[in-house]
Amino acid sequence: IVLTQSPGTLSLSPGATAALSCRASQGVSVSNLNWYQQKPGQAPRLLIYGTSTRATGIPDRFSGSGSGTDFTLIIRGLEPEDSALYYCQQYGNSPLFSFGPGTKVEIK
Amino acid sequence: QVQLRESGPGLVKPSETLSLACAVSGQSITTDYYWGWIRQSPGKKLEWLGHIFHSGSAYYNPSLESRVSLSVDPAKNQFSLRLKSVTAADTAIYHCVRTDKKWYYYIDVWGAGASVSVS
């Protein structure tokens, strides 16, 4: 399975809303689609699992939705600290885990 | 709080074997989680290598299955990665990770990563 993310880079102002897309080459169960955030110099951290459930400590500005082959991460009220790489990841198809190439979010 | 810490050589010669260990603190490795490895290339691509249960049952990425092996050492509360016949394409940051498997499968704990160069 191949995950494609768009756009490659998103440049937005503080307070704006970001919409990040993740498309799968074949259907993914909603239970098996996760999102991660990676800030420079850090390991990725879990943001959203099961398409729409926020991980512990993740603010409600982050939300996920989707089904089948199309999934979306929405970040509302962008803050400078949201500047990061965002990856979608699927579980269950071969290989068991695979990641999209990432979307870079820049806050300017 | 669970913490993972990678250790191992930062430089490996081509055709040799890359070996890394991951020490787990704050939790026993014999709990109901998978323990695995993910690497990130210089271009930021994330690639799952495989994961292992404390019983020794392991699952590997098919693209690497002929070269990768994982092992677990409950006595030391750590697990390890071996990747043989390395090439420059294996240069990456290697993260050890914990995978939750109770209701959903997701990676909820990451080590800071070990930078490995093949040269």
JSON list of C-alpha atoms in Angstrom, two decimals:
[
{"chain": "A", "resi": 1, "resn": "ILE", "atom": "CA", "xyz": [0.00, 0.00, 0.00]},
{"chain": "A", "resi": 2, "resn": "VAL", "atom": "CA", "xyz": [1.27, 3.49, -0.83]},
{"chain": "A", "resi": 3, "resn": "LEU", "atom": "CA", "xyz": [0.29, 6.59, 1.12]},
{"chain": "A", "resi": 4, "resn": "THR", "atom": "CA", "xyz": [0.44, 9.96, -0.62]},
{"chain": "A", "resi": 5, "resn": "GLN", "atom": "CA", "xyz": [0.30, 13.23, 1.29]},
{"chain": "A", "resi": 6, "resn": "SER", "atom": "CA", "xyz": [-0.54, 16.67, -0.01]},
{"chain": "A", "resi": 7, "resn": "PRO", "atom": "CA", "xyz": [0.45, 19.36, -0.15]},
{"chain": "A", "resi": 8, "resn": "GLY", "atom": "CA", "xyz": [4.17, 18.83, 0.28]},
{"chain": "A", "resi": 9, "resn": "THR", "atom": "CA", "xyz": [4.51, 22.12, 2.09]},
{"chain": "A", "resi": 10, "resn": "LEU", "atom": "CA", "xyz": [1.88, 24.38, 3.62]},
{"chain": "A", "resi": 11, "resn": "SER", "atom": "CA", "xyz": [2.74, 27.97, 4.57]},
{"chain": "A", "resi": 12, "resn": "LEU", "atom": "CA", "xyz": [0.09, 29.68, 6.67]},
{"chain": "A", "resi": 13, "resn": "SER", "atom": "CA", "xyz": [-0.30, 32.53, 9.12]},
{"chain": "A", "resi": 14, "resn": "PRO", "atom": "CA", "xyz": [-0.91, 32.15, 12.85]},
{"chain": "A", "resi": 15, "resn": "GLY", "atom": "CA", "xyz": [-4.58, 31.60, 13.57]},
{"chain": "A", "resi": 16, "resn": "ALA", "atom": "CA", "xyz": [-5.31, 30.04, 10.17]},
{"chain": "A", "resi": 17, "resn": "THR", "atom": "CA", "xyz": [-6.62, 26.53, 9.55]},
{"chain": "A", "resi": 18, "resn": "ALA", "atom": "CA", "xyz": [-4.49, 23.85, 7.92]},
{"chain": "A", "resi": 19, "resn": "ALA", "atom": "CA", "xyz": [-5.94, 20.92, 6.01]},
{"chain": "A", "resi": 20, "resn": "LEU", "atom": "CA", "xyz": [-3.54, 18.04, 5.34]},
{"chain": "A", "resi": 21, "resn": "SER", "atom": "CA", "xyz": [-4.52, 15.23, 3.01]},
{"chain": "A", "resi": 22, "resn": "CYS", "atom": "CA", "xyz": [-3.48, 11.57, 3.10]},
{"chain": "A", "resi": 23, "resn": "ARG", "atom": "CA", "xyz": [-4.55, 9.26, 0.28]},
{"chain": "A", "resi": 24, "resn": "ALA", "atom": "CA", "xyz": [-4.03, 5.51, 0.20]},
{"chain": "A", "resi": 25, "resn": "SER", "atom": "CA", "xyz": [-3.55, 3.39, -2.91]},
{"chain": "A", "resi": 26, "resn": "GLN", "atom": "CA", "xyz": [-6.11, 0.97, -1.51]},
{"chain": "A", "resi": 27, "resn": "GLY", "atom": "CA", "xyz": [-8.69, 1.09, 1.25]},
{"chain": "A", "resi": 28, "resn": "VAL", "atom": "CA", "xyz": [-7.55, 1.46, 4.85]},
{"chain": "A", "resi": 29, "resn": "SER", "atom": "CA", "xyz": [-9.74, 0.66, 7.82]},
{"chain": "A", "resi": 30, "resn": "VAL", "atom": "CA", "xyz": [-10.56, 3.76, 9.87]},
{"chain": "A", "resi": 31, "resn": "SER", "atom": "CA", "xyz": [-9.14, 1.89, 12.85]},
{"chain": "A", "resi": 32, "resn": "ASN", "atom": "CA", "xyz": [-5.76, 1.69, 11.18]},
{"chain": "A", "resi": 33, "resn": "LEU", "atom": "CA", "xyz": [-4.94, 5.25, 10.13]},
{"chain": "A", "resi": 34, "resn": "ASN", "atom": "CA", "xyz": [-2.76, 7.36, 12.40]},
{"chain": "A", "resi": 35, "resn": "TRP", "atom": "CA", "xyz": [-1.07, 10.78, 12.29]},
{"chain": "A", "resi": 36, "resn": "TYR", "atom": "CA", "xyz": [2.26, 11.86, 13.76]},
{"chain": "A", "resi": 37, "resn": "GLN", "atom": "CA", "xyz": [3.94, 15.22, 14.26]},
{"chain": "A", "resi": 38, "resn": "GLN", "atom": "CA", "xyz": [7.70, 15.69, 14.07]},
{"chain": "A", "resi": 39, "resn": "LYS", "atom": "CA", "xyz": [9.41, 18.88, 15.11]},
{"chain": "A", "resi": 40, "resn": "PRO", "atom": "CA", "xyz": [13.01, 19.61, 14.06]},
{"chain": "A", "resi": 41, "resn": "GLY", "atom": "CA", "xyz": [15.54, 17.58, 16.00]},
{"chain": "A", "resi": 42, "resn": "GLN", "atom": "CA", "xyz": [12.89, 15.46, 17.69]},
{"chain": "A", "resi": 43, "resn": "ALA", "atom": "CA", "xyz": [11.39, 12.04, 17.22]},
{"chain": "A", "resi": 44, "resn": "PRO", "atom": "CA", "xyz": [7.87, 11.88, 15.81]},
{"chain": "A", "resi": 45, "resn": "ARG", "atom": "CA", "xyz": [5.03, 11.85, 18.32]},
{"chain": "A", "resi": 46, "resn": "LEU", "atom": "CA", "xyz": [1.57, 10.38, 18.03]},
{"chain": "A", "resi": 47, "resn": "LEU", "atom": "CA", "xyz": [-1.16, 12.94, 17.30]},
{"chain": "A", "resi": 48, "resn": "ILE", "atom": "CA", "xyz": [-4.22, 11.01, 16.14]},
{"chain": "A", "resi": 49, "resn": "TYR", "atom": "CA", "xyz": [-5.01, 7.29, 16.07]},
{"chain": "A", "resi": 50, "resn": "GLY", "atom": "CA", "xyz": [-7.92, 5.40, 14.59]},
{"chain": "A", "resi": 51, "resn": "THR", "atom": "CA", "xyz": [-8.47, 8.25, 12.11]},
{"chain": "A", "resi": 52, "resn": "SER", "atom": "CA", "xyz": [-10.04, 10.63, 14.63]},
{"chain": "A", "resi": 53, "resn": "THR", "atom": "CA", "xyz": [-9.01, 9.95, 18.25]},
{"chain": "A", "resi": 54, "resn": "ARG", "atom": "CA", "xyz": [-6.55, 12.43, 19.72]},
{"chain": "A", "resi": 55, "resn": "ALA", "atom": "CA", "xyz": [-3.63, 10.96, 21.62]},
{"chain": "A", "resi": 56, "resn": "THR", "atom": "CA", "xyz": [-3.07, 11.90, 25.26]},
{"chain": "A", "resi": 57, "resn": "GLY", "atom": "CA", "xyz": [-2.24, 15.56, 25.70]},
{"chain": "A", "resi": 58, "resn": "ILE", "atom": "CA", "xyz": [-3.06, 16.61, 22.14]},
{"chain": "A", "resi": 59, "resn": "PRO", "atom": "CA", "xyz": [-5.15, 19.81, 22.05]},
{"chain": "A", "resi": 60, "resn": "ASP", "atom": "CA", "xyz": [-8.55, 19.80, 20.40]},
{"chain": "A", "resi": 61, "resn": "ARG", "atom": "CA", "xyz": [-7.23, 22.16, 17.70]},
{"chain": "A", "resi": 62, "resn": "PHE", "atom": "CA", "xyz": [-6.13, 18.92, 16.01]},
{"chain": "A", "resi": 63, "resn": "SER", "atom": "CA", "xyz": [-8.79, 16.75, 14.44]},
{"chain": "A", "resi": 64, "resn": "GLY", "atom": "CA", "xyz": [-8.82, 13.86, 12.00]},
{"chain": "A", "resi": 65, "resn": "SER", "atom": "CA", "xyz": [-11.41, 12.44, 9.67]},
{"chain": "A", "resi": 66, "resn": "GLY", "atom": "CA", "xyz": [-11.83, 10.26, 6.63]},
{"chain": "A", "resi": 67, "resn": "SER", "atom": "CA", "xyz": [-12.51, 6.78, 5.39]},
{"chain": "A", "resi": 68, "resn": "GLY", "atom": "CA", "xyz": [-11.59, 4.37, 2.62]},
{"chain": "A", "resi": 69, "resn": "THR", "atom": "CA", "xyz": [-8.68, 5.92, 0.76]},
{"chain": "A", "resi": 70, "resn": "ASP", "atom": "CA", "xyz": [-9.03, 9.58, 1.79]},
{"chain": "A", "resi": 71, "resn": "PHE", "atom": "CA", "xyz": [-8.08, 10.94, 5.19]},
{"chain": "A", "resi": 72, "resn": "THR", "atom": "CA", "xyz": [-7.59, 14.48, 6.50]},
{"chain": "A", "resi": 73, "resn": "LEU", "atom": "CA", "xyz": [-5.84, 16.13, 9.43]},
{"chain": "A", "resi": 74, "resn": "ILE", "atom": "CA", "xyz": [-7.19, 19.56, 10.34]},
{"chain": "A", "resi": 75, "resn": "ILE", "atom": "CA", "xyz": [-5.28, 21.99, 12.53]},
{"chain": "A", "resi": 76, "resn": "ARG", "atom": "CA", "xyz": [-7.35, 24.99, 13.62]},
{"chain": "A", "resi": 77, "resn": "GLY", "atom": "CA", "xyz": [-6.00, 28.19, 15.11]},
{"chain": "A", "resi": 78, "resn": "LEU", "atom": "CA", "xyz": [-2.42, 27.54, 14.00]},
{"chain": "A", "resi": 79, "resn": "GLU", "atom": "CA", "xyz": [0.25, 28.45, 16.51]},
{"chain": "A", "resi": 80, "resn": "PRO", "atom": "CA", "xyz": [3.98, 28.92, 15.87]},
{"chain": "A", "resi": 81, "resn": "GLU", "atom": "CA", "xyz": [4.65, 25.67, 17.78]},
{"chain": "A", "resi": 82, "resn": "ASP", "atom": "CA", "xyz": [2.67, 23.75, 15.13]},
{"chain": "A", "resi": 83, "resn": "SER", "atom": "CA", "xyz": [5.51, 24.21, 12.64]},
{"chain": "A", "resi": 84, "resn": "ALA", "atom": "CA", "xyz": [6.50, 20.62, 11.95]},
{"chain": "A", "resi": 85, "resn": "LEU", "atom": "CA", "xyz": [6.39, 17.66, 9.62]},
{"chain": "A", "resi": 86, "resn": "TYR", "atom": "CA", "xyz": [3.15, 15.68, 9.71]},
{"chain": "A", "resi": 87, "resn": "TYR", "atom": "CA", "xyz": [3.01, 12.02, 8.67]},
{"chain": "A", "resi": 88, "resn": "CYS", "atom": "CA", "xyz": [0.08, 9.74, 8.13]},
{"chain": "A", "resi": 89, "resn": "GLN", "atom": "CA", "xyz": [0.62, 6.03, 8.77]},
{"chain": "A", "resi": 90, "resn": "GLN", "atom": "CA", "xyz": [-1.42, 2.94, 8.05]},
{"chain": "A", "resi": 91, "resn": "TYR", "atom": "CA", "xyz": [-1.43, -0.41, 9.77]},
{"chain": "A", "resi": 92, "resn": "GLY", "atom": "CA", "xyz": [-2.46, -3.76, 8.45]},
{"chain": "A", "resi": 93, "resn": "ASN", "atom": "CA", "xyz": [-1.47, -3.88, 4.83]},
{"chain": "A", "resi": 94, "resn": "SER", "atom": "CA", "xyz": [1.91, -5.08, 3.66]},
{"chain": "A", "resi": 95, "resn": "PRO", "atom": "CA", "xyz": [4.20, -3.88, 5.10]},
{"chain": "A", "resi": 96, "resn": "LEU", "atom": "CA", "xyz": [2.38, -3.94, 8.43]},
{"chain": "A", "resi": 97, "resn": "PHE", "atom": "CA", "xyz": [3.21, -0.29, 9.02]},
{"chain": "A", "resi": 98, "resn": "SER", "atom": "CA", "xyz": [3.85, 2.27, 6.31]},
{"chain": "A", "resi": 99, "resn": "PHE", "atom": "CA", "xyz": [4.11, 6.03, 6.35]},
{"chain": "A", "resi": 100, "resn": "GLY", "atom": "CA", "xyz": [3.30, 8.79, 3.92]},
{"chain": "A", "resi": 101, "resn": "PRO", "atom": "CA", "xyz": [6.11, 11.10, 2.78]},
{"chain": "A", "resi": 102, "resn": "GLY", "atom": "CA", "xyz": [4.95, 13.88, 5.10]},
{"chain": "A", "resi": 103, "resn": "THR", "atom": "CA", "xyz": [3.59, 17.40, 4.83]},
{"chain": "A", "resi": 104, "resn": "LYS", "atom": "CA", "xyz": [5.68, 20.29, 6.12]},
{"chain": "A", "resi": 105, "resn": "VAL", "atom": "CA", "xyz": [3.68, 22.99, 7.85]},
{"chain": "A", "resi": 106, "resn": "GLU", "atom": "CA", "xyz": [5.29, 26.41, 8.12]},
{"chain": "A", "resi": 107, "resn": "ILE", "atom": "CA", "xyz": [3.82, 29.17, 10.21]},
{"chain": "A", "resi": 108, "resn": "LYS", "atom": "CA", "xyz": [4.89, 32.59, 9.03]},
{"chain": "B", "resi": 1, "resn": "GLN", "atom": "CA", "xyz": [6.87, 7.13, 32.22]},
{"chain": "B", "resi": 2, "resn": "VAL", "atom": "CA", "xyz": [8.22, 4.77, 29.64]},
{"chain": "B", "resi": 3, "resn": "GLN", "atom": "CA", "xyz": [11.49, 5.75, 28.00]},
{"chain": "B", "resi": 4, "resn": "LEU", "atom": "CA", "xyz": [13.44, 4.07, 25.22]},
{"chain": "B", "resi": 5, "resn": "ARG", "atom": "CA", "xyz": [17.13, 4.61, 24.60]},
{"chain": "B", "resi": 6, "resn": "GLU", "atom": "CA", "xyz": [19.06, 3.36, 21.59]},
{"chain": "B", "resi": 7, "resn": "SER", "atom": "CA", "xyz": [22.72, 2.41, 21.72]},
{"chain": "B", "resi": 8, "resn": "GLY", "atom": "CA", "xyz": [25.25, 1.13, 19.23]},
{"chain": "B", "resi": 9, "resn": "PRO", "atom": "CA", "xyz": [27.94, 2.14, 16.77]},
{"chain": "B", "resi": 10, "resn": "GLY", "atom": "CA", "xyz": [27.39, 5.32, 14.79]},
{"chain": "B", "resi": 11, "resn": "LEU", "atom": "CA", "xyz": [29.52, 4.13, 11.88]},
{"chain": "B", "resi": 12, "resn": "VAL", "atom": "CA", "xyz": [29.32, 0.80, 10.07]},
{"chain": "B", "resi": 13, "resn": "LYS", "atom": "CA", "xyz": [31.31, -0.35, 7.05]},
{"chain": "B", "resi": 14, "resn": "PRO", "atom": "CA", "xyz": [29.55, -1.48, 3.89]},
{"chain": "B", "resi": 15, "resn": "SER", "atom": "CA", "xyz": [28.71, -5.21, 3.82]},
{"chain": "B", "resi": 16, "resn": "GLU", "atom": "CA", "xyz": [28.97, -5.46, 7.60]},
{"chain": "B", "resi": 17, "resn": "THR", "atom": "CA", "xyz": [26.20, -5.89, 10.17]},
{"chain": "B", "resi": 18, "resn": "LEU", "atom": "CA", "xyz": [24.50, -3.01, 11.93]},
{"chain": "B", "resi": 19, "resn": "SER", "atom": "CA", "xyz": [23.62, -3.84, 15.54]},
{"chain": "B", "resi": 20, "resn": "LEU", "atom": "CA", "xyz": [21.60, -1.62, 17.85]},
{"chain": "B", "resi": 21, "resn": "ALA", "atom": "CA", "xyz": [20.08, -2.18, 21.26]},
{"chain": "B", "resi": 22, "resn": "CYS", "atom": "CA", "xyz": [17.16, -0.42, 22.91]},
{"chain": "B", "resi": 23, "resn": "ALA", "atom": "CA", "xyz": [16.95, -0.16, 26.67]},
{"chain": "B", "resi": 24, "resn": "VAL", "atom": "CA", "xyz": [13.44, 0.14, 28.07]},
{"chain": "B", "resi": 25, "resn": "SER", "atom": "CA", "xyz": [12.90, 1.98, 31.34]},
{"chain": "B", "resi": 26, "resn": "GLY", "atom": "CA", "xyz": [9.72, 2.66, 33.25]},
{"chain": "B", "resi": 27, "resn": "GLN", "atom": "CA", "xyz": [8.00, -0.50, 32.07]},
{"chain": "B", "resi": 28, "resn": "SER", "atom": "CA", "xyz": [8.65, -4.21, 31.78]},
{"chain": "B", "resi": 29, "resn": "ILE", "atom": "CA", "xyz": [9.24, -5.43, 28.25]},
{"chain": "B", "resi": 30, "resn": "THR", "atom": "CA", "xyz": [7.03, -8.43, 29.06]},
{"chain": "B", "resi": 31, "resn": "THR", "atom": "CA", "xyz": [3.85, -6.32, 28.95]},
{"chain": "B", "resi": 32, "resn": "ASP", "atom": "CA", "xyz": [1.28, -6.38, 26.15]},
{"chain": "B", "resi": 33, "resn": "TYR", "atom": "CA", "xyz": [3.09, -4.23, 23.58]},
{"chain": "B", "resi": 34, "resn": "TYR", "atom": "CA", "xyz": [5.16, -4.75, 20.49]},
{"chain": "B", "resi": 35, "resn": "TRP", "atom": "CA", "xyz": [8.72, -3.43, 20.52]},
{"chain": "B", "resi": 36, "resn": "GLY", "atom": "CA", "xyz": [10.13, -2.34, 17.20]},
{"chain": "B", "resi": 37, "resn": "TRP", "atom": "CA", "xyz": [12.37, -0.24, 15.01]},
{"chain": "B", "resi": 38, "resn": "ILE", "atom": "CA", "xyz": [11.70, 2.57, 12.56]},
{"chain": "B", "resi": 39, "resn": "ARG", "atom": "CA", "xyz": [14.35, 4.40, 10.61]},
{"chain": "B", "resi": 40, "resn": "GLN", "atom": "CA", "xyz": [14.34, 7.84, 9.07]},
{"chain": "B", "resi": 41, "resn": "SER", "atom": "CA", "xyz": [16.46, 8.54, 6.04]},
{"chain": "B", "resi": 42, "resn": "PRO", "atom": "CA", "xyz": [18.32, 11.82, 5.51]},
{"chain": "B", "resi": 43, "resn": "GLY", "atom": "CA", "xyz": [15.43, 12.78, 3.22]},
{"chain": "B", "resi": 44, "resn": "LYS", "atom": "CA", "xyz": [12.99, 12.36, 6.18]},
{"chain": "B", "resi": 45, "resn": "LYS", "atom": "CA", "xyz": [11.28, 9.23, 4.86]},
{"chain": "B", "resi": 46, "resn": "LEU", "atom": "CA", "xyz": [10.07, 6.96, 7.68]},
{"chain": "B", "resi": 47, "resn": "GLU", "atom": "CA", "xyz": [10.42, 3.20, 7.20]},
{"chain": "B", "resi": 48, "resn": "TRP", "atom": "CA", "xyz": [9.15, 0.51, 9.57]},
{"chain": "B", "resi": 49, "resn": "LEU", "atom": "CA", "xyz": [11.69, -2.31, 9.95]},
{"chain": "B", "resi": 50, "resn": "GLY", "atom": "CA", "xyz": [9.77, -4.67, 12.20]},
{"chain": "B", "resi": 51, "resn": "HIS", "atom": "CA", "xyz": [8.57, -5.38, 15.70]},
{"chain": "B", "resi": 52, "resn": "ILE", "atom": "CA", "xyz": [8.72, -8.16, 18.24]},
{"chain": "B", "resi": 53, "resn": "PHE", "atom": "CA", "xyz": [6.66, -9.39, 21.16]},
{"chain": "B", "resi": 54, "resn": "HIS", "atom": "CA", "xyz": [8.34, -10.46, 24.40]},
{"chain": "B", "resi": 55, "resn": "SER", "atom": "CA", "xyz": [7.58, -14.09, 23.51]},
{"chain": "B", "resi": 56, "resn": "GLY", "atom": "CA", "xyz": [9.92, -13.72, 20.54]},
{"chain": "B", "resi": 57, "resn": "SER", "atom": "CA", "xyz": [7.25, -13.56, 17.82]},
{"chain": "B", "resi": 58, "resn": "ALA", "atom": "CA", "xyz": [8.48, -11.06, 15.27]},
{"chain": "B", "resi": 59, "resn": "TYR", "atom": "CA", "xyz": [7.11, -9.35, 12.16]},
{"chain": "B", "resi": 60, "resn": "TYR", "atom": "CA", "xyz": [9.36, -7.78, 9.55]},
{"chain": "B", "resi": 61, "resn": "ASN", "atom": "CA", "xyz": [9.05, -5.42, 6.63]},
{"chain": "B", "resi": 62, "resn": "PRO", "atom": "CA", "xyz": [9.08, -7.72, 3.58]},
{"chain": "B", "resi": 63, "resn": "SER", "atom": "CA", "xyz": [11.48, -5.39, 1.78]},
{"chain": "B", "resi": 64, "resn": "LEU", "atom": "CA", "xyz": [14.11, -6.02, 4.46]},
{"chain": "B", "resi": 65, "resn": "GLU", "atom": "CA", "xyz": [13.13, -9.43, 5.77]},
{"chain": "B", "resi": 66, "resn": "SER", "atom": "CA", "xyz": [16.15, -11.22, 4.33]},
{"chain": "B", "resi": 67, "resn": "ARG", "atom": "CA", "xyz": [18.55, -8.88, 6.16]},
{"chain": "B", "resi": 68, "resn": "VAL", "atom": "CA", "xyz": [16.85, -7.90, 9.41]},
{"chain": "B", "resi": 69, "resn": "SER", "atom": "CA", "xyz": [16.37, -9.73, 12.68]},
{"chain": "B", "resi": 70, "resn": "LEU", "atom": "CA", "xyz": [15.02, -8.64, 16.05]},
{"chain": "B", "resi": 71, "resn": "SER", "atom": "CA", "xyz": [15.56, -10.18, 19.44]},
{"chain": "B", "resi": 72, "resn": "VAL", "atom": "CA", "xyz": [14.35, -9.50, 22.94]},
{"chain": "B", "resi": 73, "resn": "ASP", "atom": "CA", "xyz": [16.11, -9.91, 26.28]},
{"chain": "B", "resi": 74, "resn": "PRO", "atom": "CA", "xyz": [13.60, -9.76, 29.16]},
{"chain": "B", "resi": 75, "resn": "ALA", "atom": "CA", "xyz": [16.35, -10.17, 31.75]},
{"chain": "B", "resi": 76, "resn": "LYS", "atom": "CA", "xyz": [17.96, -6.92, 30.59]},
{"chain": "B", "resi": 77, "resn": "ASN", "atom": "CA", "xyz": [14.62, -5.32, 29.68]},
{"chain": "B", "resi": 78, "resn": "GLN", "atom": "CA", "xyz": [15.90, -4.52, 26.23]},
{"chain": "B", "resi": 79, "resn": "PHE", "atom": "CA", "xyz": [15.49, -5.53, 22.62]},
{"chain": "B", "resi": 80, "resn": "SER", "atom": "CA", "xyz": [17.86, -5.44, 19.68]},
{"chain": "B", "resi": 81, "resn": "LEU", "atom": "CA", "xyz": [18.12, -4.96, 15.93]},
{"chain": "B", "resi": 82, "resn": "ARG", "atom": "CA", "xyz": [20.54, -6.60, 13.54]},
{"chain": "B", "resi": 83, "resn": "LEU", "atom": "CA", "xyz": [20.70, -5.53, 9.90]},
{"chain": "B", "resi": 84, "resn": "LYS", "atom": "CA", "xyz": [23.21, -7.41, 7.81]},
{"chain": "B", "resi": 85, "resn": "SER", "atom": "CA", "xyz": [24.97, -6.60, 4.55]},
{"chain": "B", "resi": 86, "resn": "VAL", "atom": "CA", "xyz": [24.49, -2.86, 4.92]},
{"chain": "B", "resi": 87, "resn": "THR", "atom": "CA", "xyz": [25.01, -0.34, 2.15]},
{"chain": "B", "resi": 88, "resn": "ALA", "atom": "CA", "xyz": [25.00, 3.45, 2.03]},
{"chain": "B", "resi": 89, "resn": "ALA", "atom": "CA", "xyz": [21.21, 3.26, 1.59]},
{"chain": "B", "resi": 90, "resn": "ASP", "atom": "CA", "xyz": [20.97, 2.06, 5.20]},
{"chain": "B", "resi": 91, "resn": "THR", "atom": "CA", "xyz": [22.36, 5.35, 6.50]},
{"chain": "B", "resi": 92, "resn": "ALA", "atom": "CA", "xyz": [19.60, 6.75, 8.71]},
{"chain": "B", "resi": 93, "resn": "ILE", "atom": "CA", "xyz": [18.45, 7.63, 12.18]},
{"chain": "B", "resi": 94, "resn": "TYR", "atom": "CA", "xyz": [17.19, 4.44, 13.83]},
{"chain": "B", "resi": 95, "resn": "HIS", "atom": "CA", "xyz": [14.40, 4.84, 16.38]},
{"chain": "B", "resi": 96, "resn": "CYS", "atom": "CA", "xyz": [13.28, 2.11, 18.72]},
{"chain": "B", "resi": 97, "resn": "VAL", "atom": "CA", "xyz": [9.55, 2.30, 19.40]},
{"chain": "B", "resi": 98, "resn": "ARG", "atom": "CA", "xyz": [6.70, 0.85, 21.39]},
{"chain": "B", "resi": 99, "resn": "THR", "atom": "CA", "xyz": [3.55, -0.20, 19.58]},
{"chain": "B", "resi": 100, "resn": "ASP", "atom": "CA", "xyz": [0.21, -0.33, 21.37]},
{"chain": "B", "resi": 101, "resn": "LYS", "atom": "CA", "xyz": [-1.91, -3.27, 20.20]},
{"chain": "B", "resi": 102, "resn": "LYS", "atom": "CA", "xyz": [-4.85, -3.41, 22.59]},
{"chain": "B", "resi": 103, "resn": "TRP", "atom": "CA", "xyz": [-7.64, -1.94, 20.44]},
{"chain": "B", "resi": 104, "resn": "TYR", "atom": "CA", "xyz": [-5.78, 0.05, 17.80]},
{"chain": "B", "resi": 105, "resn": "TYR", "atom": "CA", "xyz": [-2.26, -0.34, 16.49]},
{"chain": "B", "resi": 106, "resn": "TYR", "atom": "CA", "xyz": [-0.17, 2.79, 16.82]},
{"chain": "B", "resi": 107, "resn": "ILE", "atom": "CA", "xyz": [3.30, 3.81, 17.87]},
{"chain": "B", "resi": 108, "resn": "ASP", "atom": "CA", "xyz": [3.00, 5.71, 21.12]},
{"chain": "B", "resi": 109, "resn": "VAL", "atom": "CA", "xyz": [6.57, 5.86, 22.44]},
{"chain": "B", "resi": 110, "resn": "TRP", "atom": "CA", "xyz": [9.68, 6.70, 20.43]},
{"chain": "B", "resi": 111, "resn": "GLY", "atom": "CA", "xyz": [13.32, 6.70, 21.38]},
{"chain": "B", "resi": 112, "resn": "ALA", "atom": "CA", "xyz": [15.30, 9.81, 20.48]},
{"chain": "B", "resi": 113, "resn": "GLY", "atom": "CA", "xyz": [17.08, 7.89, 17.76]},
{"chain": "B", "resi": 114, "resn": "ALA", "atom": "CA", "xyz": [20.57, 6.66, 16.95]},
{"chain": "B", "resi": 115, "resn": "SER", "atom": "CA", "xyz": [22.30, 8.12, 13.93]},
{"chain": "B", "resi": 116, "resn": "VAL", "atom": "CA", "xyz": [24.02, 5.43, 11.87]},
{"chain": "B", "resi": 117, "resn": "SER", "atom": "CA", "xyz": [26.23, 6.10, 8.86]},
{"chain": "B", "resi": 118, "resn": "VAL", "atom": "CA", "xyz": [27.39, 3.40, 6.48]},
{"chain": "B", "resi": 119, "resn": "SER", "atom": "CA", "xyz": [30.76, 4.31, 5.05]}
]
